[in-house]
PDB file of C-alpha atoms in Angstrom:
ATOM      1  CA  MET R   1      34.196   4.811 -20.354  1.00 39.00           C
ATOM      2  CA  GLN R   2      31.485   2.143 -20.126  1.00 38.00           C
ATOM      3  CA  GLU R   3      28.307   2.434 -22.113  1.00 39.00           C
ATOM      4  CA  ILE R   4      25.678   4.093 -19.938  1.00 40.00           C
ATOM      5  CA  LYS R   5      22.591   1.985 -20.420  1.00 42.00           C
ATOM      6  CA  LYS R   6      20.599  -0.856 -18.974  1.00 43.00           C
ATOM      7  CA  SER R   7      20.700  -4.013 -21.031  1.00 42.00           C
ATOM      8  CA  ASN R   8      17.386  -5.332 -22.324  1.00 44.00           C
ATOM      9  CA  GLU R   9      17.799  -8.355 -20.050  1.00 42.00           C
ATOM     10  CA  ARG R  10      18.015  -6.094 -16.997  1.00 41.00           C
ATOM     11  CA  GLN R  11      14.997  -4.104 -18.113  1.00 42.00           C
ATOM     12  CA  THR R  12      12.777  -7.108 -18.641  1.00 36.00           C
ATOM     13  CA  LYS R  13      13.906  -9.806 -16.209  1.00 39.00           C
ATOM     14  CA  LEU R  14      16.141  -8.455 -13.496  1.00 43.00           C
ATOM     15  CA  TYR R  15      14.688  -5.101 -12.578  1.00 54.00           C
ATOM     16  CA  GLN R  16      12.134  -5.059  -9.801  1.00 58.00           C
ATOM     17  CA  ARG R  17      10.611  -1.995  -8.222  1.00 59.00           C
ATOM     18  CA  PHE R  18      10.765  -0.911  -4.614  1.00 64.00           C
ATOM     19  CA  GLY R  19       8.475   2.071  -4.436  1.00 61.00           C
ATOM     20  CA  ASN R  20       9.132   3.734  -7.762  1.00 61.00           C
ATOM     21  CA  VAL R  21      12.846   2.929  -7.914  1.00 71.00           C
ATOM     22  CA  PRO R  22      14.228   0.317 -10.317  1.00 71.00           C
ATOM     23  CA  VAL R  23      16.477  -2.137  -8.478  1.00 77.00           C
ATOM     24  CA  PRO R  24      18.854  -4.593 -10.176  1.00 79.00           C
ATOM     25  CA  GLY R  25      17.793  -8.198  -9.702  1.00 79.00           C
ATOM     26  CA  ASP R  26      21.134  -9.014  -8.066  1.00 85.00           C
ATOM     27  CA  LEU R  27      20.101  -6.779  -5.144  1.00 85.00           C
ATOM     28  CA  VAL R  28      16.465  -7.842  -4.767  1.00 83.00           C
ATOM     29  CA  ASP R  29      17.123 -10.702  -2.328  1.00 86.00           C
ATOM     30  CA  PHE R  30      19.348  -8.477  -0.211  1.00 88.00           C
ATOM     31  CA  TYR R  31      16.757  -5.691  -0.102  1.00 85.00           C
ATOM     32  CA  GLN R  32      13.883  -8.046   0.679  1.00 85.00           C
ATOM     33  CA  LYS R  33      15.694  -9.255   3.804  1.00 88.00           C
ATOM     34  CA  LEU R  34      16.227  -5.747   5.201  1.00 88.00           C
ATOM     35  CA  ALA R  35      14.142  -4.152   7.919  1.00 88.00           C
ATOM     36  CA  PRO R  36      11.819  -1.437   6.521  1.00 85.00           C
ATOM     37  CA  GLU R  37      13.866   1.436   7.991  1.00 86.00           C
ATOM     38  CA  ASP R  38      17.105   0.053   6.502  1.00 87.00           C
ATOM     39  CA  LEU R  39      15.385  -0.614   3.197  1.00 85.00           C
ATOM     40  CA  MET R  40      14.257   3.016   2.953  1.00 84.00           C
ATOM     41  CA  GLU R  41      17.858   4.218   3.262  1.00 88.00           C
ATOM     42  CA  PHE R  42      18.936   1.911   0.440  1.00 87.00           C
ATOM     43  CA  VAL R  43      15.957   2.916  -1.697  1.00 83.00           C
ATOM     44  CA  GLN R  44      17.022   6.556  -1.252  1.00 86.00           C
ATOM     45  CA  VAL R  45      20.537   5.662  -2.435  1.00 89.00           C
ATOM     46  CA  GLU R  46      19.101   3.728  -5.401  1.00 86.00           C
ATOM     47  CA  SER R  47      16.877   6.702  -6.204  1.00 83.00           C
ATOM     48  CA  GLU R  48      19.838   9.083  -6.108  1.00 88.00           C
ATOM     49  CA  TYR R  49      21.815   6.698  -8.328  1.00 89.00           C
ATOM     50  CA  VAL R  50      18.986   6.627 -10.883  1.00 83.00           C
ATOM     51  CA  ASN R  51      18.679  10.436 -10.794  1.00 83.00           C
ATOM     52  CA  VAL R  52      22.418  10.910 -11.383  1.00 89.00           C
ATOM     53  CA  LEU R  53      22.368   8.340 -14.174  1.00 88.00           C
ATOM     54  CA  GLN R  54      19.345   9.974 -15.848  1.00 86.00           C
ATOM     55  CA  GLY R  55      20.949  13.420 -15.560  1.00 89.00           C
ATOM     56  CA  THR R  56      24.159  12.102 -17.081  1.00 93.00           C
ATOM     57  CA  ARG R  57      22.260  10.459 -19.924  1.00 92.00           C
ATOM     58  CA  LEU R  58      20.454  13.741 -20.675  1.00 93.00           C
ATOM     59  CA  GLN R  59      23.664  15.762 -20.595  1.00 95.00           C
ATOM     60  CA  LEU R  60      25.445  13.259 -22.839  1.00 96.00           C
ATOM     61  CA  GLY R  61      22.510  13.325 -25.247  1.00 96.00           C
ATOM     62  CA  ARG R  62      22.799  17.097 -25.506  1.00 96.00           C
ATOM     63  CA  VAL R  63      26.576  16.891 -26.018  1.00 96.00           C
ATOM     64  CA  TYR R  64      26.159  14.236 -28.723  1.00 96.00           C
ATOM     65  CA  ARG R  65      23.468  16.352 -30.379  1.00 96.00           C
ATOM     66  CA  ALA R  66      25.837  19.353 -30.476  1.00 95.00           C
ATOM     67  CA  ALA R  67      28.675  17.213 -31.867  1.00 93.00           C
ATOM     68  CA  LYS R  68      26.395  15.694 -34.493  1.00 92.00           C
ATOM     69  CA  LYS R  69      25.382  19.192 -35.638  1.00 91.00           C
ATOM     70  CA  LEU R  70      29.042  20.200 -35.909  1.00 88.00           C
ATOM     71  CA  PHE R  71      29.815  17.203 -38.097  1.00 85.00           C
ATOM     72  CA  ALA R  72      26.702  17.858 -40.199  1.00 82.00           C
ATOM     73  CA  HIS R  73      27.959  21.353 -41.110  1.00 75.00           C
ATOM     74  CA  ALA R  74      31.077  20.478 -43.077  1.00 62.00           C
ATOM     75  CA  GLY R  75      31.172  23.775 -44.963  1.00 56.00           C
ATOM     76  CA  SER R  76      34.664  25.138 -45.379  1.00 45.00           C
ATOM     77  CA  ARG R  77      36.103  22.445 -43.118  1.00 55.00           C
ATOM     78  CA  SER R  78      35.198  19.562 -45.429  1.00 57.00           C
ATOM     79  CA  ASP R  79      38.829  18.422 -45.483  1.00 59.00           C
ATOM     80  CA  LEU R  80      38.524  17.655 -41.768  1.00 60.00           C
ATOM     81  CA  HIS R  81      35.318  15.703 -42.281  1.00 55.00           C
ATOM     82  CA  GLU R  82      36.946  13.309 -44.714  1.00 66.00           C
ATOM     83  CA  THR R  83      39.059  11.915 -41.881  1.00 76.00           C
ATOM     84  CA  MET R  84      36.683  12.354 -38.955  1.00 81.00           C
ATOM     85  CA  THR R  85      32.965  11.572 -38.734  1.00 85.00           C
ATOM     86  CA  PHE R  86      30.405  11.757 -35.958  1.00 89.00           C
ATOM     87  CA  GLU R  87      30.541   7.975 -35.589  1.00 91.00           C
ATOM     88  CA  LYS R  88      34.347   7.961 -35.308  1.00 90.00           C
ATOM     89  CA  TRP R  89      34.174  10.801 -32.795  1.00 91.00           C
ATOM     90  CA  VAL R  90      31.625   8.908 -30.674  1.00 94.00           C
ATOM     91  CA  ARG R  91      33.674   5.689 -30.810  1.00 95.00           C
ATOM     92  CA  ALA R  92      36.785   7.625 -29.774  1.00 94.00           C
ATOM     93  CA  HIS R  93      34.869   8.466 -26.589  1.00 94.00           C
ATOM     94  CA  GLY R  94      34.111   4.803 -25.924  1.00 94.00           C
ATOM     95  CA  GLN R  95      30.482   4.774 -27.047  1.00 94.00           C
ATOM     96  CA  SER R  96      28.614   3.309 -29.989  1.00 95.00           C
ATOM     97  CA  LYS R  97      26.773   5.412 -32.540  1.00 95.00           C
ATOM     98  CA  GLN R  98      23.549   3.621 -31.564  1.00 95.00           C
ATOM     99  CA  THR R  99      23.986   4.642 -27.915  1.00 94.00           C
ATOM    100  CA  ALA R 100      24.732   8.233 -28.911  1.00 96.00           C
ATOM    101  CA  LEU R 101      21.644   8.398 -31.134  1.00 95.00           C
ATOM    102  CA  ARG R 102      19.486   6.884 -28.376  1.00 94.00           C
ATOM    103  CA  LEU R 103      20.754   9.497 -25.898  1.00 95.00           C
ATOM    104  CA  ILE R 104      20.108  12.263 -28.446  1.00 96.00           C
ATOM    105  CA  THR R 105      16.539  10.962 -28.816  1.00 94.00           C
ATOM    106  CA  LEU R 106      16.124  11.025 -25.030  1.00 93.00           C
ATOM    107  CA  ALA R 107      17.429  14.602 -24.795  1.00 95.00           C
ATOM    108  CA  ASP R 108      15.216  15.693 -27.705  1.00 95.00           C
ATOM    109  CA  GLN R 109      12.131  14.171 -26.051  1.00 94.00           C
ATOM    110  CA  VAL R 110      12.850  15.848 -22.700  1.00 93.00           C
ATOM    111  CA  ASP R 111      13.335  19.181 -24.478  1.00 94.00           C
ATOM    112  CA  LEU R 112      10.050  18.616 -26.350  1.00 92.00           C
ATOM    113  CA  ILE R 113       8.195  17.839 -23.105  1.00 92.00           C
ATOM    114  CA  GLN R 114       9.569  21.013 -21.514  1.00 92.00           C
ATOM    115  CA  ALA R 115       8.598  23.111 -24.546  1.00 92.00           C
ATOM    116  CA  GLN R 116       5.079  21.649 -24.587  1.00 88.00           C
ATOM    117  CA  ALA R 117       4.740  22.345 -20.858  1.00 88.00           C
ATOM    118  CA  LEU R 118       5.624  25.997 -21.473  1.00 87.00           C
ATOM    119  CA  ASP R 119       3.004  26.232 -24.222  1.00 86.00           C
ATOM    120  CA  THR R 120       0.276  24.616 -22.128  1.00 85.00           C
ATOM    121  CA  HIS R 121       1.336  26.095 -18.757  1.00 87.00           C
ATOM    122  CA  ASP R 122       1.722  22.582 -17.315  1.00 87.00           C
ATOM    123  CA  ASP R 123       4.266  21.540 -14.688  1.00 88.00           C
ATOM    124  CA  GLY R 124       7.224  20.745 -16.935  1.00 86.00           C
ATOM    125  CA  GLN R 125       9.379  19.482 -14.085  1.00 88.00           C
ATOM    126  CA  LEU R 126       6.716  16.960 -13.038  1.00 88.00           C
ATOM    127  CA  MET R 127       6.239  15.847 -16.640  1.00 90.00           C
ATOM    128  CA  VAL R 128       9.987  15.299 -17.123  1.00 90.00           C
ATOM    129  CA  GLU R 129      10.263  13.468 -13.776  1.00 87.00           C
ATOM    130  CA  ASN R 130       7.431  11.151 -14.806  1.00 87.00           C
ATOM    131  CA  PHE R 131       9.042  10.548 -18.185  1.00 90.00           C
ATOM    132  CA  LEU R 132      12.412   9.772 -16.610  1.00 87.00           C
ATOM    133  CA  THR R 133      10.893   7.226 -14.204  1.00 83.00           C
ATOM    134  CA  LEU R 134       9.936   5.079 -17.199  1.00 85.00           C
ATOM    135  CA  SER R 135      12.234   2.382 -18.534  1.00 81.00           C
ATOM    136  CA  GLN R 136      14.508   3.326 -21.422  1.00 83.00           C
ATOM    137  CA  SER R 137      12.481   1.188 -23.798  1.00 83.00           C
ATOM    138  CA  ASP R 138       9.289   3.009 -22.750  1.00 87.00           C
ATOM    139  CA  GLN R 139      11.019   6.385 -23.116  1.00 89.00           C
ATOM    140  CA  LEU R 140      12.178   5.498 -26.620  1.00 87.00           C
ATOM    141  CA  ALA R 141       8.746   4.140 -27.550  1.00 87.00           C
ATOM    142  CA  ILE R 142       7.201   7.472 -26.526  1.00 89.00           C
ATOM    143  CA  ALA R 143       9.863   9.423 -28.435  1.00 90.00           C
ATOM    144  CA  ASP R 144       9.295   7.251 -31.524  1.00 87.00           C
ATOM    145  CA  GLY R 145       5.518   7.791 -31.385  1.00 85.00           C
ATOM    146  CA  LYS R 146       4.807   4.142 -30.568  1.00 84.00           C
ATOM    147  CA  VAL R 147       2.470   4.985 -27.684  1.00 84.00           C
ATOM    148  CA  ASP R 148      -0.981   6.546 -27.867  1.00 82.00           C
ATOM    149  CA  GLU R 149      -0.772  10.265 -27.019  1.00 86.00           C
ATOM    150  CA  LYS R 150      -3.646   9.975 -24.546  1.00 86.00           C
ATOM    151  CA  VAL R 151      -1.717   7.345 -22.554  1.00 85.00           C
ATOM    152  CA  VAL R 152       1.436   9.484 -22.682  1.00 87.00           C
ATOM    153  CA  GLY R 153      -0.534  12.492 -21.427  1.00 88.00           C
ATOM    154  CA  MET R 154      -1.883  10.525 -18.461  1.00 87.00           C
ATOM    155  CA  LEU R 155       1.592   9.275 -17.542  1.00 88.00           C
ATOM    156  CA  LEU R 156       3.270  12.652 -17.849  1.00 90.00           C
ATOM    157  CA  HIS R 157       0.651  14.416 -15.726  1.00 89.00           C
ATOM    158  CA  ALA R 158       0.575  11.845 -12.895  1.00 87.00           C
ATOM    159  CA  THR R 159       1.224  13.280  -9.440  1.00 86.00           C
ATOM    160  CA  PRO R 160       4.088  11.951  -7.283  1.00 82.00           C
ATOM    161  CA  ASP R 161       1.506  10.277  -4.998  1.00 82.00           C
ATOM    162  CA  MET R 162      -0.061   8.610  -8.007  1.00 84.00           C
ATOM    163  CA  ARG R 163       3.342   7.136  -8.976  1.00 80.00           C
ATOM    164  CA  GLN R 164       3.291   5.256  -5.665  1.00 77.00           C
ATOM    165  CA  SER R 165      -0.190   3.852  -6.245  1.00 80.00           C
ATOM    166  CA  PRO R 166      -1.656   0.933  -8.193  1.00 84.00           C
ATOM    167  CA  ILE R 167      -3.029   3.534 -10.625  1.00 83.00           C
ATOM    168  CA  TRP R 168       0.541   4.103 -11.897  1.00 80.00           C
ATOM    169  CA  LYS R 169       1.017   0.380 -12.515  1.00 82.00           C
ATOM    170  CA  GLY R 170      -2.262   0.397 -14.413  1.00 84.00           C
ATOM    171  CA  MET R 171      -1.062   3.312 -16.547  1.00 83.00           C
ATOM    172  CA  LEU R 172       2.215   1.485 -17.244  1.00 84.00           C
ATOM    173  CA  GLN R 173       0.196  -1.550 -18.306  1.00 85.00           C
ATOM    174  CA  GLU R 174      -1.843   0.700 -20.606  1.00 84.00           C
ATOM    175  CA  LEU R 175       1.413   2.084 -22.025  1.00 83.00           C
ATOM    176  CA  HIS R 176       2.647  -1.421 -22.834  1.00 83.00           C
ATOM    177  CA  GLU R 177      -0.690  -2.399 -24.384  1.00 84.00           C
ATOM    178  CA  SER R 178      -0.703   0.803 -26.444  1.00 81.00           C
ATOM    179  CA  ARG R 179       2.860   0.096 -27.615  1.00 80.00           C
ATOM    180  CA  GLN R 180       1.942  -3.428 -28.637  1.00 82.00           C
ATOM    181  CA  ALA R 181      -1.187  -2.282 -30.481  1.00 81.00           C
ATOM    182  CA  ILE R 182       0.667   0.425 -32.413  1.00 79.00           C
ATOM    183  CA  GLU R 183       3.558  -1.923 -33.233  1.00 78.00           C
ATOM    184  CA  ALA R 184       1.084  -4.593 -34.417  1.00 79.00           C
ATOM    185  CA  GLN R 185      -0.700  -2.002 -36.558  1.00 78.00           C
ATOM    186  CA  LYS R 186       2.590  -0.865 -38.136  1.00 75.00           C
ATOM    187  CA  SER R 187       3.618  -4.473 -38.735  1.00 75.00           C
ATOM    188  CA  SER R 188       0.274  -5.168 -40.410  1.00 75.00           C
ATOM    189  CA  CYS R 189       0.686  -2.098 -42.633  1.00 71.00           C
ATOM    190  CA  ARG R 190       4.190  -3.214 -43.635  1.00 70.00           C
ATOM    191  CA  THR R 191       2.922  -6.703 -44.451  1.00 73.00           C
ATOM    192  CA  ARG R 192       0.141  -5.267 -46.623  1.00 70.00           C
ATOM    193  CA  LEU R 193       2.603  -2.933 -48.322  1.00 68.00           C
ATOM    194  CA  ILE R 194       4.944  -5.831 -49.087  1.00 72.00           C
ATOM    195  CA  ARG R 195       2.057  -7.908 -50.468  1.00 70.00           C
ATOM    196  CA  PHE R 196       0.827  -4.952 -52.516  1.00 70.00           C
ATOM    197  CA  SER R 197       4.250  -4.260 -54.014  1.00 67.00           C
ATOM    198  CA  SER R 198       4.822  -7.945 -54.917  1.00 62.00           C
TER     199      SER R 198
END
């Protein structure tokens, strides 16, 4: 089984957007030459592909989370855990531990968004859809708390029409600026901590 992820190169350089659908750079020239009606059919296929991929990533994250919990509870089966670990189990399924942990983080964040939506009576499905339209790096940044909560709230509550508008691109720009500011702040704190401890 191949690792289910987009490489960083594809996220940053090769992916372009048609509507709100990420398209691999290898297909951009082909799509740009199509008539609008033909393009829409391909965009629908790309959209379905992304939805299936996102659903698979979420399901795998939940499976990995369950497996990780099983391996964490050695208990009376500790003899089994000396020969098998979560990492070995993941590798036996053709994935890396890093990929499994990233998918667990994704599943945890989606579950958190749904739980928060229940508490606040928001549209959880819309919030999850908005979250899943973001790049993996943006999703992980949100899950890791590297984005201002106000920016996250605006993104998660955007309407489908808004996702098609320049407003959405502006919010994505705000997300990236927020990420950079928080990462710079954390880096500065680490530098001061290192200087202080020296």
